[in-house]
Coordinates of C-alpha atoms in Angstrom, one line a residue:
M1 CA -0.2 0.0 0.2
S2 CA 3.1 2.5 0.5
G3 CA 4.1 1.7 -3.0
L4 CA 0.6 3.7 -3.5
Y5 CA 1.1 6.6 -1.6
S6 CA 4.3 7.2 -3.2
V7 CA 2.9 6.9 -6.5
A8 CA 0.3 9.9 -5.7
A9 CA 2.7 11.5 -3.9
A10 CA 4.6 11.6 -6.9
V11 CA 2.1 12.1 -9.2
C12 CA 1.0 15.0 -7.2
A13 CA 3.8 17.3 -6.9
S14 CA 4.9 16.7 -10.5
A15 CA 1.6 18.1 -11.3
V16 CA 2.4 21.4 -8.3
I17 CA 5.8 21.5 -9.7
V18 CA 4.9 21.3 -13.4
A19 CA 1.9 24.0 -12.8
L20 CA 4.3 26.9 -11.7
L21 CA 6.1 26.9 -14.2
S22 CA 3.9 26.4 -16.9
H23 CA 2.0 29.8 -15.5
F24 CA 6.1 31.2 -15.3
V25 CA 6.5 30.8 -19.2
T26 CA 4.7 33.2 -21.8
D27 CA 6.5 32.4 -25.2
G28 CA 4.3 29.9 -27.0
G29 CA 7.4 28.0 -29.1
T30 CA 9.1 27.3 -25.7
K31 CA 5.7 27.0 -24.2
K32 CA 5.5 23.9 -26.2
L33 CA 9.1 22.9 -25.9
L34 CA 8.8 23.5 -21.7
S35 CA 5.1 21.0 -22.2
L36 CA 6.9 18.6 -23.3
V37 CA 9.6 18.3 -20.7
M38 CA 7.3 19.0 -18.3
G39 CA 4.9 15.9 -19.9
A40 CA 8.0 13.3 -20.0
F41 CA 8.7 14.4 -16.2
V42 CA 5.1 13.4 -15.0
V43 CA 5.5 10.0 -17.0
C44 CA 8.7 9.7 -15.7
S45 CA 7.7 10.5 -11.9
M46 CA 4.9 8.4 -12.9
L47 CA 6.9 5.2 -13.4
L48 CA 9.6 5.4 -11.0
P49 CA 7.1 4.9 -8.7
V50 CA 5.7 1.4 -10.3
V51 CA 8.8 0.3 -10.8
N52 CA 10.0 0.1 -7.2
A53 CA 6.6 -1.0 -6.5
V54 CA 7.2 -4.4 -8.7
R55 CA 11.4 -4.5 -7.2
G56 CA 9.2 -4.8 -3.9
L57 CA 6.8 -7.1 -5.3
S58 CA 9.6 -10.1 -6.6
A59 CA 11.8 -9.2 -4.0
D60 CA 8.5 -10.4 -1.6
F61 CA 7.9 -13.4 -3.5
S62 CA 11.6 -14.7 -3.5
E63 CA 11.3 -14.5 0.1
I64 CA 8.5 -16.5 0.3
A65 CA 9.9 -19.1 -1.9
E66 CA 12.4 -19.4 0.1
A67 CA 10.4 -20.0 3.6
Q68 CA 8.6 -22.7 1.3
Q69 CA 12.5 -24.5 1.3
P70 CA 12.4 -26.9 4.4
T71 CA 14.8 -26.5 7.2
A72 CA 17.5 -29.0 8.6
D73 CA 15.1 -29.5 11.3
E74 CA 12.0 -30.4 9.2
E75 CA 15.1 -32.3 7.1
A76 CA 16.0 -34.4 10.3
C77 CA 12.4 -34.7 11.0
N78 CA 11.1 -36.1 7.4
R79 CA 14.1 -38.5 8.0
Q80 CA 12.7 -40.5 11.7
I81 CA 9.0 -40.8 10.2
L82 CA 10.8 -42.5 7.3
A83 CA 13.1 -44.3 9.3
Q84 CA 9.9 -45.4 11.5
T85 CA 7.4 -45.5 9.6
K86 CA 9.9 -48.4 7.9
A87 CA 9.9 -50.1 11.0
N88 CA 6.3 -50.4 11.2
L89 CA 6.2 -51.4 7.9
E90 CA 8.5 -54.3 8.1
A91 CA 7.1 -55.4 11.4
A92 CA 3.4 -55.4 10.5
L93 CA 4.5 -57.3 7.7
T94 CA 6.6 -59.8 10.0
D95 CA 3.1 -60.6 11.6
L96 CA 1.8 -60.8 8.6
L97 CA 3.7 -63.7 7.7
A98 CA 3.4 -65.5 11.3
Q99 CA -0.5 -65.1 11.1
N100 CA 0.5 -67.6 8.0
G101 CA 2.3 -69.3 10.2
I102 CA 5.9 -67.9 8.5
S103 CA 9.0 -67.0 10.1
V104 CA 10.9 -64.9 8.9
R105 CA 14.4 -64.0 9.6
R106 CA 14.1 -60.3 7.9
A107 CA 12.1 -58.0 6.6
E108 CA 13.6 -55.4 4.9
I109 CA 11.3 -52.3 3.4
V110 CA 12.6 -49.6 1.2
L111 CA 10.3 -46.6 0.8
A112 CA 11.0 -43.7 -1.4
L113 CA 9.6 -40.5 -1.5
T114 CA 7.7 -39.4 -5.0
D115 CA 8.7 -35.6 -6.7
E116 CA 4.8 -35.3 -4.7
N117 CA 6.7 -35.8 -1.7
R118 CA 4.1 -38.8 -1.7
V119 CA 6.0 -42.0 -0.3
I120 CA 6.4 -44.8 -1.7
I121 CA 7.8 -48.5 -1.2
S122 CA 10.5 -49.4 -3.6
Q123 CA 11.1 -52.7 -2.2
I124 CA 9.7 -55.6 -0.3
T125 CA 13.1 -58.5 1.1
V126 CA 11.7 -61.0 2.8
T127 CA 14.5 -63.0 4.3
V128 CA 13.7 -66.9 5.4
G129 CA 15.2 -70.5 6.7
E130 CA 15.8 -73.1 4.5
E131 CA 12.3 -74.9 6.1
F132 CA 10.5 -71.8 4.9
A133 CA 11.4 -72.1 1.1
A134 CA 9.7 -74.4 0.2
R135 CA 6.5 -71.8 0.9
E136 CA 7.5 -69.1 -1.4
W137 CA 4.6 -68.7 -2.8
Q138 CA 2.6 -68.2 0.1
I139 CA 4.5 -65.3 0.8
K140 CA 4.7 -63.7 -2.2
R141 CA 0.5 -63.6 -2.1
V142 CA 0.1 -62.3 1.6
T143 CA 2.9 -59.9 -0.1
E144 CA 1.1 -58.5 -2.7
Q145 CA -2.0 -58.5 -1.5
N146 CA -1.0 -56.5 2.0
F147 CA 1.7 -54.0 0.1
S148 CA 1.2 -54.6 -3.3
I149 CA 4.8 -55.7 -4.5
T150 CA 6.3 -58.3 -5.1
P151 CA 8.5 -59.5 -3.2
T152 CA 12.3 -60.3 -3.7
I153 CA 12.9 -63.7 -1.0
L154 CA 16.1 -64.6 0.4
T155 CA 17.2 -68.2 1.8
E156 CA 19.4 -68.1 4.6
Q157 CA 21.0 -71.7 6.1
T158 CA 20.3 -72.5 9.8
N159 CA 23.4 -72.6 11.7
E160 CA 23.3 -75.8 13.7

């Protein structure tokens, strides 16, 4: 709003100056030349505050863009949220497979961020013992049914 006030003040001041100068000049040729110069002066005096106001707006937009950038605290919080989400999903998968009689040694889920700041599951790796290797189809079915992704299944030998 102060930009509008400065434009109005500049126009009023230049109009007063132009009126005073045109009152003192009586010669026809000089008066036309002076009118041309005064017209240019009025136009410039109106444009200068407008240009300054536009520069001020562009500076405000850059401050808004900088404010939207995530801070270090927000990024640390996002990493903690992703880590907790990963742990929760891994526990859920382990529990789902246990409900189906399959003991899992490890369930690893890899999360990824999309361009729209959405979290997706990009990969699931399930590690089972040799005793559950024959039930690979069931592990895939349960995982696909609940997580909509086909897992990679690894078999570890039992250490006896």
